[in-house]
Coordinates of C-alpha atoms in Angstrom, one line a residue:
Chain A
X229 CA 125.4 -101.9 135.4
X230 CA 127.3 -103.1 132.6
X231 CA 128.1 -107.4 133.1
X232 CA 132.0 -106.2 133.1
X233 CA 132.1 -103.3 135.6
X234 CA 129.8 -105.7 137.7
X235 CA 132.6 -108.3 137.8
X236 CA 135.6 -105.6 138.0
X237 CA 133.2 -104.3 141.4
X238 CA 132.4 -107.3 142.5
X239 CA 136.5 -108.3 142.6
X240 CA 137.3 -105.0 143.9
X241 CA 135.1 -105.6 146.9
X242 CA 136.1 -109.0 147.8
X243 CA 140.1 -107.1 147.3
X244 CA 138.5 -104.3 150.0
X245 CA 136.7 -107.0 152.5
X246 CA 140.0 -109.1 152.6
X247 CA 141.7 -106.2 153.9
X248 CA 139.3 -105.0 156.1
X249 CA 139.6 -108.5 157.8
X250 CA 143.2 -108.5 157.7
X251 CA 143.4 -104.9 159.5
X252 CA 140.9 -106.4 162.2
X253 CA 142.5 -109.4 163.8
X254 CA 142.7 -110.7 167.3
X255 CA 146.6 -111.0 168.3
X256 CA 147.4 -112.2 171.7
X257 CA 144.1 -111.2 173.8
X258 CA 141.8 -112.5 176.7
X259 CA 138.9 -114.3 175.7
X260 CA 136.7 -110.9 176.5
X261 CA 139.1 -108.7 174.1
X262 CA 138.8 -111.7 171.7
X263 CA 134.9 -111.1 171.7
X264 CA 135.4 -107.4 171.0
X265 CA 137.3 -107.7 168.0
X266 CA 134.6 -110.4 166.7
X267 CA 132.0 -108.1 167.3
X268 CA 134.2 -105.7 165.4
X269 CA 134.7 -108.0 162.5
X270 CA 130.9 -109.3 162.4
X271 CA 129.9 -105.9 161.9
X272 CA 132.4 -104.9 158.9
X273 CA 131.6 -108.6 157.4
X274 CA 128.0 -107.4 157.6
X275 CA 128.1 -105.8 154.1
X276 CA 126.4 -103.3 152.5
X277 CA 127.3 -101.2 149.3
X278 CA 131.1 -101.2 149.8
X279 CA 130.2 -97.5 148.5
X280 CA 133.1 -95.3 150.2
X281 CA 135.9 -97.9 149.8
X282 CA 135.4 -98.6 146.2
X283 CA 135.2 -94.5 145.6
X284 CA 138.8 -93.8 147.6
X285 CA 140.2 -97.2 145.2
X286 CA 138.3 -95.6 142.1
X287 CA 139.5 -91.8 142.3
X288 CA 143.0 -93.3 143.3
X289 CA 143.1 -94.9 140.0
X290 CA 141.7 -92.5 138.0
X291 CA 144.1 -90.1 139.0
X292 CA 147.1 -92.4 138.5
X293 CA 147.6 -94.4 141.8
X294 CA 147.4 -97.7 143.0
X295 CA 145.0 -100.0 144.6
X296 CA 148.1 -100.1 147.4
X297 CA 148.3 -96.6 148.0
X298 CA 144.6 -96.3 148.7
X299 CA 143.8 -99.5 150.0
X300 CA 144.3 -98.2 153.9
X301 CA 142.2 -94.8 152.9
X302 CA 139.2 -96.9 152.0
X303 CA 139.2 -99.7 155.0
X304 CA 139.5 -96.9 157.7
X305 CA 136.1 -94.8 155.5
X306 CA 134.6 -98.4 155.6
X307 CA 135.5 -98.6 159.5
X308 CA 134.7 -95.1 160.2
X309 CA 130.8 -96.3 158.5
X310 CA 130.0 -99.1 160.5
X311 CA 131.2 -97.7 163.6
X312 CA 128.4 -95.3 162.6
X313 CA 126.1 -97.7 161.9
X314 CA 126.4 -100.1 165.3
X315 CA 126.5 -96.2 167.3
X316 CA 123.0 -95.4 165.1
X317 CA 121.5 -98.8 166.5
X318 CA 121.9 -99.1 169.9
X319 CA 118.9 -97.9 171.8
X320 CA 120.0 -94.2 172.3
X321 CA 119.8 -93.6 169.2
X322 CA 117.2 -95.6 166.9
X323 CA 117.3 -98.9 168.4
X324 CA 117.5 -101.2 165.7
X325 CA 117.4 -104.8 166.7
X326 CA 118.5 -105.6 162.7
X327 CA 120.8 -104.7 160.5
X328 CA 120.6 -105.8 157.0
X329 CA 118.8 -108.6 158.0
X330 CA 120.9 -109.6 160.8
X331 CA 121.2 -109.2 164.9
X332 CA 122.9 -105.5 165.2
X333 CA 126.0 -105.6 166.8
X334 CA 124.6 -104.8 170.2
X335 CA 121.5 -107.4 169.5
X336 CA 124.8 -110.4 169.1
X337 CA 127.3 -109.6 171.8
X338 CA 125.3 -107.0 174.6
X339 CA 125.3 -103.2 174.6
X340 CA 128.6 -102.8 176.1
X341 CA 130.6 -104.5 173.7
X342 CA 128.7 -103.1 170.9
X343 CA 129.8 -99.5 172.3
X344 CA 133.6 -100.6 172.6
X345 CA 133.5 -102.3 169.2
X346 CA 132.1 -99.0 167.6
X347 CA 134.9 -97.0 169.6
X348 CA 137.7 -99.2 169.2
X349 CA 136.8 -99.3 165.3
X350 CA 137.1 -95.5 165.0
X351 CA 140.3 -95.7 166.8
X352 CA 141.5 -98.7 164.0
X353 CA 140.1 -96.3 161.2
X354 CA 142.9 -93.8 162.1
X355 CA 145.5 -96.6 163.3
X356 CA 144.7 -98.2 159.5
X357 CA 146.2 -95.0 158.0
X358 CA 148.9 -94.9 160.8
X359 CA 150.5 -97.6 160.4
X360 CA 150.4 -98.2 156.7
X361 CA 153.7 -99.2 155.2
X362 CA 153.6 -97.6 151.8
X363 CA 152.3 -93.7 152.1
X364 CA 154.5 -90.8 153.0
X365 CA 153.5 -89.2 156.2
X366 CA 152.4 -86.1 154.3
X367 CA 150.0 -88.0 152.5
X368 CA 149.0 -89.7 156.2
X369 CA 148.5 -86.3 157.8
X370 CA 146.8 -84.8 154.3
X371 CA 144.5 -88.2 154.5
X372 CA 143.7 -87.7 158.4
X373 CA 142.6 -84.4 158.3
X374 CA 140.1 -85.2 156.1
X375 CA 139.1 -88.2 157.7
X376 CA 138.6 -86.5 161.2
X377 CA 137.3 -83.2 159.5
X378 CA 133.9 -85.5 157.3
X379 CA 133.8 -87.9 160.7
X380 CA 133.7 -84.9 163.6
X381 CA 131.2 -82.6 164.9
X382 CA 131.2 -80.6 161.9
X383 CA 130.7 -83.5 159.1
X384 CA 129.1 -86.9 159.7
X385 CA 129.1 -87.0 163.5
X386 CA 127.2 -83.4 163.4
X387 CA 124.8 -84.3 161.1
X388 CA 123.2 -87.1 163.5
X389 CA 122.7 -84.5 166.1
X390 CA 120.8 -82.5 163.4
X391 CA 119.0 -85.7 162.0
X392 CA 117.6 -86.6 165.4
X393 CA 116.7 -83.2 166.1
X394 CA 114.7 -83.0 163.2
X395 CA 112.7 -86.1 164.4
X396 CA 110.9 -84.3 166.7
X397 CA 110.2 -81.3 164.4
X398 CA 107.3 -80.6 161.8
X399 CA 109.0 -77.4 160.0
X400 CA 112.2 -78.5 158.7
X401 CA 113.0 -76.6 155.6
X402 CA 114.7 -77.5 152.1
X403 CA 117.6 -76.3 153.2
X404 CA 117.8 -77.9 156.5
X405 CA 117.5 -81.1 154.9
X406 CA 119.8 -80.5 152.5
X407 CA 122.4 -79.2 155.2
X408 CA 122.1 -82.5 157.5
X409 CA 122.1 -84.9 154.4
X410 CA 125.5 -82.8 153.2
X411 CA 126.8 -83.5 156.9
X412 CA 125.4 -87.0 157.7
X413 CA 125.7 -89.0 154.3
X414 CA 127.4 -86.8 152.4
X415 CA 130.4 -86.2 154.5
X416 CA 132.0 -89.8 154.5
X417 CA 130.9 -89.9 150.6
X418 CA 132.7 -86.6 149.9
X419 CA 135.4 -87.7 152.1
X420 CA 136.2 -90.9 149.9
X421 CA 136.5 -89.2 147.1
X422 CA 139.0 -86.3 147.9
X423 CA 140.7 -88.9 150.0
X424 CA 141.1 -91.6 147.1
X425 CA 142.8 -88.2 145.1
X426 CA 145.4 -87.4 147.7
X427 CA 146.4 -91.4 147.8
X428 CA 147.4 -90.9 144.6
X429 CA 149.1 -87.6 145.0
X430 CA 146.9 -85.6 142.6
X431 CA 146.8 -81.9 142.4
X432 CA 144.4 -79.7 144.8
X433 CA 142.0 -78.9 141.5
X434 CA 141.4 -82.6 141.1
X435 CA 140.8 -83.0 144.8
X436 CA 138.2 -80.0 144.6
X437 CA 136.1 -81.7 141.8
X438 CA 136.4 -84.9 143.7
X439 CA 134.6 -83.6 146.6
X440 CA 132.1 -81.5 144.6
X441 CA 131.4 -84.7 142.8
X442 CA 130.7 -86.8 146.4
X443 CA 129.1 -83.7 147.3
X444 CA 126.0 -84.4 144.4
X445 CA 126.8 -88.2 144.4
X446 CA 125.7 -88.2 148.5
X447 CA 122.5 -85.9 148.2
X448 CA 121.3 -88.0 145.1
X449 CA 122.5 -91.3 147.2
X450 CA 119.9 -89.9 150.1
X451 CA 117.3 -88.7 147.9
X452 CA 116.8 -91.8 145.7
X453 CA 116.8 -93.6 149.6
X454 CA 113.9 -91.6 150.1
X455 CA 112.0 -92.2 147.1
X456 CA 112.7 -96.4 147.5
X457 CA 110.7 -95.9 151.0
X458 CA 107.7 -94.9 149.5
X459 CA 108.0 -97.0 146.4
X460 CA 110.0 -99.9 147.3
X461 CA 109.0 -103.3 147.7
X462 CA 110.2 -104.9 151.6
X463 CA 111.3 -108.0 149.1
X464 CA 114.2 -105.7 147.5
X465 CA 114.6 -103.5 149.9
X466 CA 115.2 -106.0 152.8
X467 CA 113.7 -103.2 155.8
X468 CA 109.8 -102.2 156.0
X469 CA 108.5 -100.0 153.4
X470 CA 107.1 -96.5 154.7
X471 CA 109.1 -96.2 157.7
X472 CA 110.1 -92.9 157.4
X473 CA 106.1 -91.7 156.7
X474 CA 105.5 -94.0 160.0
X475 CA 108.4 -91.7 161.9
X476 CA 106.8 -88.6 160.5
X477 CA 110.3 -87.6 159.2
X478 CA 111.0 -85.2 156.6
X479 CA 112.3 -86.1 153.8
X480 CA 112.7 -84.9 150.2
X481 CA 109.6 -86.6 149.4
X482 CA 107.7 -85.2 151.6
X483 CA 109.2 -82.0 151.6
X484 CA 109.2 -81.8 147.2
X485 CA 107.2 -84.6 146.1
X486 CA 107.7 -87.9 144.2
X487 CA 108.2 -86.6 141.4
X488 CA 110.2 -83.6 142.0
X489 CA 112.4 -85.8 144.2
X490 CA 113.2 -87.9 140.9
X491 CA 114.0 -85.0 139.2
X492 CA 116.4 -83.3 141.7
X493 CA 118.1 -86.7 141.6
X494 CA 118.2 -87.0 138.4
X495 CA 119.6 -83.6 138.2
X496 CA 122.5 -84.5 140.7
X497 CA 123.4 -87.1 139.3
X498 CA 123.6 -85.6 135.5
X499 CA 125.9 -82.9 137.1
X500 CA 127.8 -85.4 138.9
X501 CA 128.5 -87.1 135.4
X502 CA 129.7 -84.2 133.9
X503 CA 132.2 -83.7 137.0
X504 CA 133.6 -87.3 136.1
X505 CA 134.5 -86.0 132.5
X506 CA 137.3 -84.3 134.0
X507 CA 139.3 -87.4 134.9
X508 CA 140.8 -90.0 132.6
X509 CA 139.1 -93.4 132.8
X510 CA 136.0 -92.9 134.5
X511 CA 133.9 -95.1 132.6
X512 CA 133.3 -97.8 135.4
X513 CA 132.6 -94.7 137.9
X514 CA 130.4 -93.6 135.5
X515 CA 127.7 -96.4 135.5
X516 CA 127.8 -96.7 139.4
X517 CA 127.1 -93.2 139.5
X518 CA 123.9 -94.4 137.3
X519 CA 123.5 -97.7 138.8
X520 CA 122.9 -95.4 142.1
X521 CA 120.4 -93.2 141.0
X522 CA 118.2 -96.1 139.3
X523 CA 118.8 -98.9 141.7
X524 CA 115.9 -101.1 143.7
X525 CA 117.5 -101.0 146.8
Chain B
X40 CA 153.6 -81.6 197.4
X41 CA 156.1 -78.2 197.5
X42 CA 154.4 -75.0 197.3
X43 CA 156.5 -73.9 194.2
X44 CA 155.4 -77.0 192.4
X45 CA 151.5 -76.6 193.0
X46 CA 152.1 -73.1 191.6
X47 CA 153.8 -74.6 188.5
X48 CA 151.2 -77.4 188.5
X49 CA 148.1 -75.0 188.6
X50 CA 149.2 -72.7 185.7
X51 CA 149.9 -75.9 183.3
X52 CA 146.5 -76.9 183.8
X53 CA 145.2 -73.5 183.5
X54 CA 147.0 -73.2 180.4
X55 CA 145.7 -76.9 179.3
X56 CA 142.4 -76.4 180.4
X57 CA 142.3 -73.1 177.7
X58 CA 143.7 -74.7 175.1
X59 CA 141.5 -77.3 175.2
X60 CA 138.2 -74.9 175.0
X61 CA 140.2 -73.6 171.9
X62 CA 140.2 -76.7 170.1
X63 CA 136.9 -77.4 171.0
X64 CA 134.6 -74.4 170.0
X65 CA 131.0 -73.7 168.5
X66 CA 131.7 -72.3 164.3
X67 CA 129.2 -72.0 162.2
X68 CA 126.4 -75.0 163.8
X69 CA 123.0 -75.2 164.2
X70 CA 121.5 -75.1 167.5
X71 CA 121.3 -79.3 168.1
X72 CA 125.7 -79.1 167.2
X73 CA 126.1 -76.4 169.2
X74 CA 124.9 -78.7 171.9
X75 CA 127.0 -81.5 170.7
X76 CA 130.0 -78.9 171.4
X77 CA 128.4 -77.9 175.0
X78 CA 128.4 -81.5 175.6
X79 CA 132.1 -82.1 174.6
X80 CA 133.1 -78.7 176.8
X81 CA 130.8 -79.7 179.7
X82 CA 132.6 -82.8 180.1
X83 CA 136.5 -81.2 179.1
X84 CA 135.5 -79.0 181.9
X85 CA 135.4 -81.3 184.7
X86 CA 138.4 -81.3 185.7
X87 CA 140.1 -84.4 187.3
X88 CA 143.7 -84.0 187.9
X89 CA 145.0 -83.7 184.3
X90 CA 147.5 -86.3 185.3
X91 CA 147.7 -87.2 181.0
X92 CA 148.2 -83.5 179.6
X93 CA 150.6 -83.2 182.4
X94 CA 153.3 -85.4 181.5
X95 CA 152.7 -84.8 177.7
X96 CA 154.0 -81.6 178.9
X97 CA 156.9 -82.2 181.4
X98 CA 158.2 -85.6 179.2
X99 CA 158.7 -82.8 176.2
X100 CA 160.2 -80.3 178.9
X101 CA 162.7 -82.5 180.1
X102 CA 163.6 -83.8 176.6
X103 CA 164.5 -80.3 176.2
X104 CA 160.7 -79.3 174.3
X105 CA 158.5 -76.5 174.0
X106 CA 154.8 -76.7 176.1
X107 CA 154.1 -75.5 172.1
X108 CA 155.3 -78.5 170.5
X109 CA 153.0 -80.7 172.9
X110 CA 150.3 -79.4 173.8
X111 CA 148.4 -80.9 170.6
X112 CA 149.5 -84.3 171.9
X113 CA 148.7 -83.5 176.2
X114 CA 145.0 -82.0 175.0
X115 CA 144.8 -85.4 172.3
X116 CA 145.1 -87.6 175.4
X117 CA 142.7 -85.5 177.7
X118 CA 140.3 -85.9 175.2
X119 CA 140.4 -89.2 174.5
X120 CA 140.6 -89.6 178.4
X121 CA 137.3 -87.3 178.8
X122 CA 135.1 -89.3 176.0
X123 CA 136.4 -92.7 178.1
X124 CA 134.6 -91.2 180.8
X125 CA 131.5 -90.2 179.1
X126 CA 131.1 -93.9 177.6
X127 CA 132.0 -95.5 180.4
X128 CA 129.2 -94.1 182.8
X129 CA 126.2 -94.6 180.2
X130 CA 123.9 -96.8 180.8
X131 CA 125.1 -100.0 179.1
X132 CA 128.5 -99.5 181.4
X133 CA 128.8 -98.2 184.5
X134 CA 125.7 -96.6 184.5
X135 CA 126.8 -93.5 186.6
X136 CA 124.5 -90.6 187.0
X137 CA 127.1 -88.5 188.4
X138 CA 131.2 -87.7 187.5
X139 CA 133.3 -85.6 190.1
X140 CA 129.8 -84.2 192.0
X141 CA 128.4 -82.9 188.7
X142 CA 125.7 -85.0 186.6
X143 CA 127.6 -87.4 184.3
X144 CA 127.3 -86.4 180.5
X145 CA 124.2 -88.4 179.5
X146 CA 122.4 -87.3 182.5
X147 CA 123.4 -83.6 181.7
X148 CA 122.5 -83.9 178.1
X149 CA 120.5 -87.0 177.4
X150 CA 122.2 -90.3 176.4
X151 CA 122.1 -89.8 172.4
X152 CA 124.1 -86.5 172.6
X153 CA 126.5 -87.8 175.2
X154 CA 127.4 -91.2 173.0
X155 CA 127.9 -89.0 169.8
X156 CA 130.1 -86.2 172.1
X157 CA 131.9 -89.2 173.1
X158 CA 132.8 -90.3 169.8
X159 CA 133.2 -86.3 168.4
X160 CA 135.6 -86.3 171.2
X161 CA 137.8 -89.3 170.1
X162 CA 137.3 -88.2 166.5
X163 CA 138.8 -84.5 167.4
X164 CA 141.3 -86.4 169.6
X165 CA 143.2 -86.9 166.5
X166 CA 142.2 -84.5 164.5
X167 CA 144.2 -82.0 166.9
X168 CA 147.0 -83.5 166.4
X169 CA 146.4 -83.5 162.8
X170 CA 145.7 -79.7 162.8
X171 CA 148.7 -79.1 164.7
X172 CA 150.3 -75.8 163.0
X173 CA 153.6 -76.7 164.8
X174 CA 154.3 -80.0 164.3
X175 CA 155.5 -81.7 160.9
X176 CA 153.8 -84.6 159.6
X177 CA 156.6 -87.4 160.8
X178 CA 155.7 -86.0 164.4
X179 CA 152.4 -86.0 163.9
X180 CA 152.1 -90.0 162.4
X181 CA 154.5 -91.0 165.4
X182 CA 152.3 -89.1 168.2
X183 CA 149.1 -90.6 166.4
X184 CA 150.4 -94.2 166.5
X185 CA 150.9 -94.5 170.1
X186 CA 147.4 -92.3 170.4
X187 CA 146.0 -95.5 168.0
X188 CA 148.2 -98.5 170.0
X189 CA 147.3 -97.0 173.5
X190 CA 143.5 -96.0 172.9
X191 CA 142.2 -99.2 171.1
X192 CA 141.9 -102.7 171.3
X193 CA 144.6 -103.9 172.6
X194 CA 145.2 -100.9 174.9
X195 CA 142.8 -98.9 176.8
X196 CA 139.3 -99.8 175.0
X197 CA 140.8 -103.5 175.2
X198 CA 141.5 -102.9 179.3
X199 CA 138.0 -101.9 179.7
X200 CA 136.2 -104.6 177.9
X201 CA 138.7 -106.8 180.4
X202 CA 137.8 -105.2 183.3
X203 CA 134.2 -105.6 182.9
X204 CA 134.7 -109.4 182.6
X205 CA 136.6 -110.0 185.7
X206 CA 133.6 -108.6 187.1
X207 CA 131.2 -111.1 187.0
X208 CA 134.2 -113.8 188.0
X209 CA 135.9 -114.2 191.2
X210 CA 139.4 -116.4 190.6
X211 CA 140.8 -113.3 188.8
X212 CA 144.7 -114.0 189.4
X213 CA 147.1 -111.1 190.3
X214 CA 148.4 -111.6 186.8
X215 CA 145.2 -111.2 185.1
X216 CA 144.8 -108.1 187.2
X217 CA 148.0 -106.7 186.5
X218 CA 147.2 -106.5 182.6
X219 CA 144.1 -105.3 182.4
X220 CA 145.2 -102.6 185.1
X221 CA 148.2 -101.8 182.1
X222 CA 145.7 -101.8 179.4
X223 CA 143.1 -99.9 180.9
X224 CA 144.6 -97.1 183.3
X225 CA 148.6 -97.5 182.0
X226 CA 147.9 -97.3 178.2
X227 CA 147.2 -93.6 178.2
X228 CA 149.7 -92.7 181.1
X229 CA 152.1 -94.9 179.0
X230 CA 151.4 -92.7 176.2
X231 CA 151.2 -89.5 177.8
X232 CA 154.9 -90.1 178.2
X233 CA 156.1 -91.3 175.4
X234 CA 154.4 -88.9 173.2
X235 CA 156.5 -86.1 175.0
X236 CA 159.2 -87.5 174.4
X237 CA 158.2 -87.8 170.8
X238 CA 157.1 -84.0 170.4
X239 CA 160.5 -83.2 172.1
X240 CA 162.2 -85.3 168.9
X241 CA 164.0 -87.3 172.1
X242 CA 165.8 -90.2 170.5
X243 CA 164.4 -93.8 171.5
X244 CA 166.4 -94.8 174.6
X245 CA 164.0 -91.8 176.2
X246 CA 161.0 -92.3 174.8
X247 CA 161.7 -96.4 176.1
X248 CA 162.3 -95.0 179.5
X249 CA 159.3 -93.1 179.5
X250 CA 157.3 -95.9 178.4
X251 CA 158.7 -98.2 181.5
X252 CA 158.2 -95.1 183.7
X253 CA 154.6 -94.1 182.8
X254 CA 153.6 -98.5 183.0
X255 CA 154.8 -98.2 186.8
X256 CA 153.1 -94.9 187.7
X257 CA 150.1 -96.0 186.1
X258 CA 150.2 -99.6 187.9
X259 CA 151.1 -97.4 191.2
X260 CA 148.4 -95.2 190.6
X261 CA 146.2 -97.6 190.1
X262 CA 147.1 -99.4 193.4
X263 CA 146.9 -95.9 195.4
X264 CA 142.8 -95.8 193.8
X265 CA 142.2 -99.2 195.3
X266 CA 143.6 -98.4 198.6
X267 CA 141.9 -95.3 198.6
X268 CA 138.3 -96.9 198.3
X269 CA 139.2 -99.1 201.7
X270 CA 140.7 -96.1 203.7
X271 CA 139.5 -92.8 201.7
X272 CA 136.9 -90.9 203.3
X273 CA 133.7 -89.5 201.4
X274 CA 134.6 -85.8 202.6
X275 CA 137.8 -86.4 200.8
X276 CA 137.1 -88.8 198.3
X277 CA 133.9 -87.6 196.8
X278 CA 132.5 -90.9 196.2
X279 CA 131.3 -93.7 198.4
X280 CA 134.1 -95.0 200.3
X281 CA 133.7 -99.4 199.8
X282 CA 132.4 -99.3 196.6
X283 CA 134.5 -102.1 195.1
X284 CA 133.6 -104.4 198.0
X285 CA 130.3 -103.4 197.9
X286 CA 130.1 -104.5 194.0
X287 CA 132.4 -107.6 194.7
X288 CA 135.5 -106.0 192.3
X289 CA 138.6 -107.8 192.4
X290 CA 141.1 -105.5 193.4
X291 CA 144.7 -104.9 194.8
X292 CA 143.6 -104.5 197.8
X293 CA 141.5 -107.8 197.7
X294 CA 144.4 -109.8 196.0
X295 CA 147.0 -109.1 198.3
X296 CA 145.8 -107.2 201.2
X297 CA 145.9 -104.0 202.6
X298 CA 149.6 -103.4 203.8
X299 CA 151.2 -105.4 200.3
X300 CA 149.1 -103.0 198.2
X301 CA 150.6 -100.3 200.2
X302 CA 154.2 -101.7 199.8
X303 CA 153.8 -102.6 196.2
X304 CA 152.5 -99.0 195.4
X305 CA 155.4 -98.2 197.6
X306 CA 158.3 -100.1 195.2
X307 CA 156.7 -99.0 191.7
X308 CA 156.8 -95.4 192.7
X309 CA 160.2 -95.9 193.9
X310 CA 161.4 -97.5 190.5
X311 CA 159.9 -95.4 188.5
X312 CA 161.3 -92.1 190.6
X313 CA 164.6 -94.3 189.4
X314 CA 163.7 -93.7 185.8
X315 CA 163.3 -90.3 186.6
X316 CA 166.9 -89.7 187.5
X317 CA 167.7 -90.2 184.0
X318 CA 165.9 -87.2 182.8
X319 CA 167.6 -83.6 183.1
X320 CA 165.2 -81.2 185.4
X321 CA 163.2 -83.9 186.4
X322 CA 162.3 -81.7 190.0
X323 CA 158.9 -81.3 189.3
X324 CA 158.1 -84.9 188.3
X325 CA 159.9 -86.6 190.8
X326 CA 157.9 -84.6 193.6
X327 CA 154.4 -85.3 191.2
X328 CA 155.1 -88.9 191.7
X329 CA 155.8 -89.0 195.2
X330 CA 152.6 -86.8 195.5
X331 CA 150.2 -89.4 193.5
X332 CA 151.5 -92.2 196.1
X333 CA 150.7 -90.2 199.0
X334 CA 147.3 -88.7 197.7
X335 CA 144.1 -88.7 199.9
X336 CA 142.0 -88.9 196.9

């Protein structure tokens, strides 16, 4: 990534984390309810790529808006994430005692709390858009129902069930895979991007290339994930190399091949490029949509 | 209760109960979501008494409302009711194998499906209300925010992680009780209320007197569940009578005795049937509070 779009993220991330820190405070609680809003906070503070927030801020802008009138759209996506991520860990699902090199939520403060913080942060992620001072509540509503549509049973939420079903199975096709990446990483990706749009008020045709853009931007997100556990180093990647051959999962290596894999991502992301033609000012979304597809990690 | 009332009772909930299977259906899923959905139905289905969904409904009524304009907002609450349930008897809570006689969620459907149908369930809490083809979008931000206030942190999530504190401890005060009992059982009964008032467009005097309504009937009901678990039956109860002695809970009962529970229960009902008076046709509500004081179970 260019040295100046590095700084410009690296500023809009720090402008993202501020908030989310801000949105997530302990008022006048017991020591217990104090607790739960740390484990809360330790888990947003945890990191990561900072992907869906900096999307919502990036479309916003691109289609005319402010950092303010998308600034609540990206902390509730971010909140939405990692109350996905401390769900994914606790021992009914994968039971991951780490999370990017750190105790998972339920690893720090029990199982229990861990659960609440996850619910209670889904609850903030729609109480974030609720309560924001500056957006119309059309724009609320218009935000919400894409938030709960890419979050529920039929986006994000509905492609776990799938993934963990596919665990146990030998003959996932193509197009299954493609279906629960769509629905489990694509859905919150896709979701950041129509939802950065409708911040900023822009018309339903820019909204539709915004989502068909998260759409390949997700699947070539998942893809390249699955190529950097077969040919990643644990030193970059900070987890085990080879875990998913060790699970026996599908994936699109296993299901196309290395190479083929590097191909189809390429592929996405090219077509993803073109899609970001169509908006003014995209050159900074344009090398993250690069920086994705070649990253070590 | 009078016989004319149960009538009127039974075909709200009938008519709750449907819609709810409405909002919650099986489209277009593979088999693992479709199970996700049974999960969310198997759990809607169980009935309970609908207490939440009920005064969505008769708030709106006697604010001079459609059942139309709040039914988004009754089934909302049920649902986020219903996944409160499901959480709260898997294994890092309660750890309940069974809910009202039938296998709790997780035991029904394995723990992984029954966290995510817990969370599918909050998520479509709100996105009912979002859907809503009735309501306009100033409605639908004002319902949500006390949906948001009263379901996390500092309200019903918050009154859980609370309660399983003054578990382990044995100098809880009265006071200490007192709010978590608010947070934890009153923040949805609260908002039950005032989000009928709310659908009904009632100006803010009602939806304060709601508010201070649904905080005693909650407290009362509450009260009535504590007493019920020292004088209840099993026949009746359908659930070991002694429970909270047996796990050492501080209670109402344990705080202040048998006969000042009684009495306390006693003055909140009778304060908050004051409330009531303010309300046109308040006949049916009036008789439904008197009914949940004198309840066998």
């Amino acid at each position: 990534m260019e040295a100046k779009h590095e700084i410009y993220m690296e500023n809009m991330i720090s402008k993202i984390e501020n908030r989310l820190m801000q949105y997530v405070q302990v008022t006048s609680q017991t020591a217990r309810q104090a607790e739960l809003i740390d484990a809360m906070r330790y888990s947003l503070e945890a990191g990561g790529k900072r992907i869906r927030p900096v999307l919502v801020l990036e479309f916003c802008r691109m289609c005319g808006g402010t950092d303010e009138q998308a600034m609540a759209a990206a902390c509730a996506l971010e909140m939405v994430h990692t109350f996905s991520l401390i769900h994914d860990d606790l021992p009914e699902m994968d039971n991951d005692d780490y999370r990017r090199g750190k105790p998972s939520c339920h690893k720090q403060f029990g199982h229990a709390v861990a659960l609440q913080a996850g619910d209670a942060l889904l609850t903030e992620a729609f109480g974030t858009v609720i309560r924001d001072p500056v957006l119309e509540p059309e724009i609320k509503v218009e935000l919400m129902k894409i938030l709960a549509d890419e979050t529920g049973a039929a986006g994000m939420i509905g492609g776990q069930i799938m993934d963990m079903s596919y665990v146990t199975r030998t003959d996932v096709t193509l197009d299954e895979l493609k279906a629960m990446v769509s629905a489990k990483t694509g859905a919150l990706i896709r979701g950041a991007c129509q939802m950065g749009c409708i911040a900023a008020f822009a018309p339903l045709e820019k909204i539709m290339l915004a989502q068909q853009y998260g759409e390949k931007l997700g699947m070539a997100f998942q893809i390249v994930d699955d190529i950097l556990d077969v040919t990643g180093s644990l030193e970059t990647l900070g987890k085990p190399v080879g875990s998913d051959a060790e699970e026996g999962k599908t994936t699109f290596v296993t299901l196309m091949g290395l190479e083929k894999a590097k191909a189809y991502a390429e592929k996405l992301t090219w077509e993803a490029e073109e899609i970001l033609q169509q908006f003014a000012d995209h050159a900074f979304l344009l090398d993250l949509t690069r920086e994705l597809l070649t990253r070590e990690k």
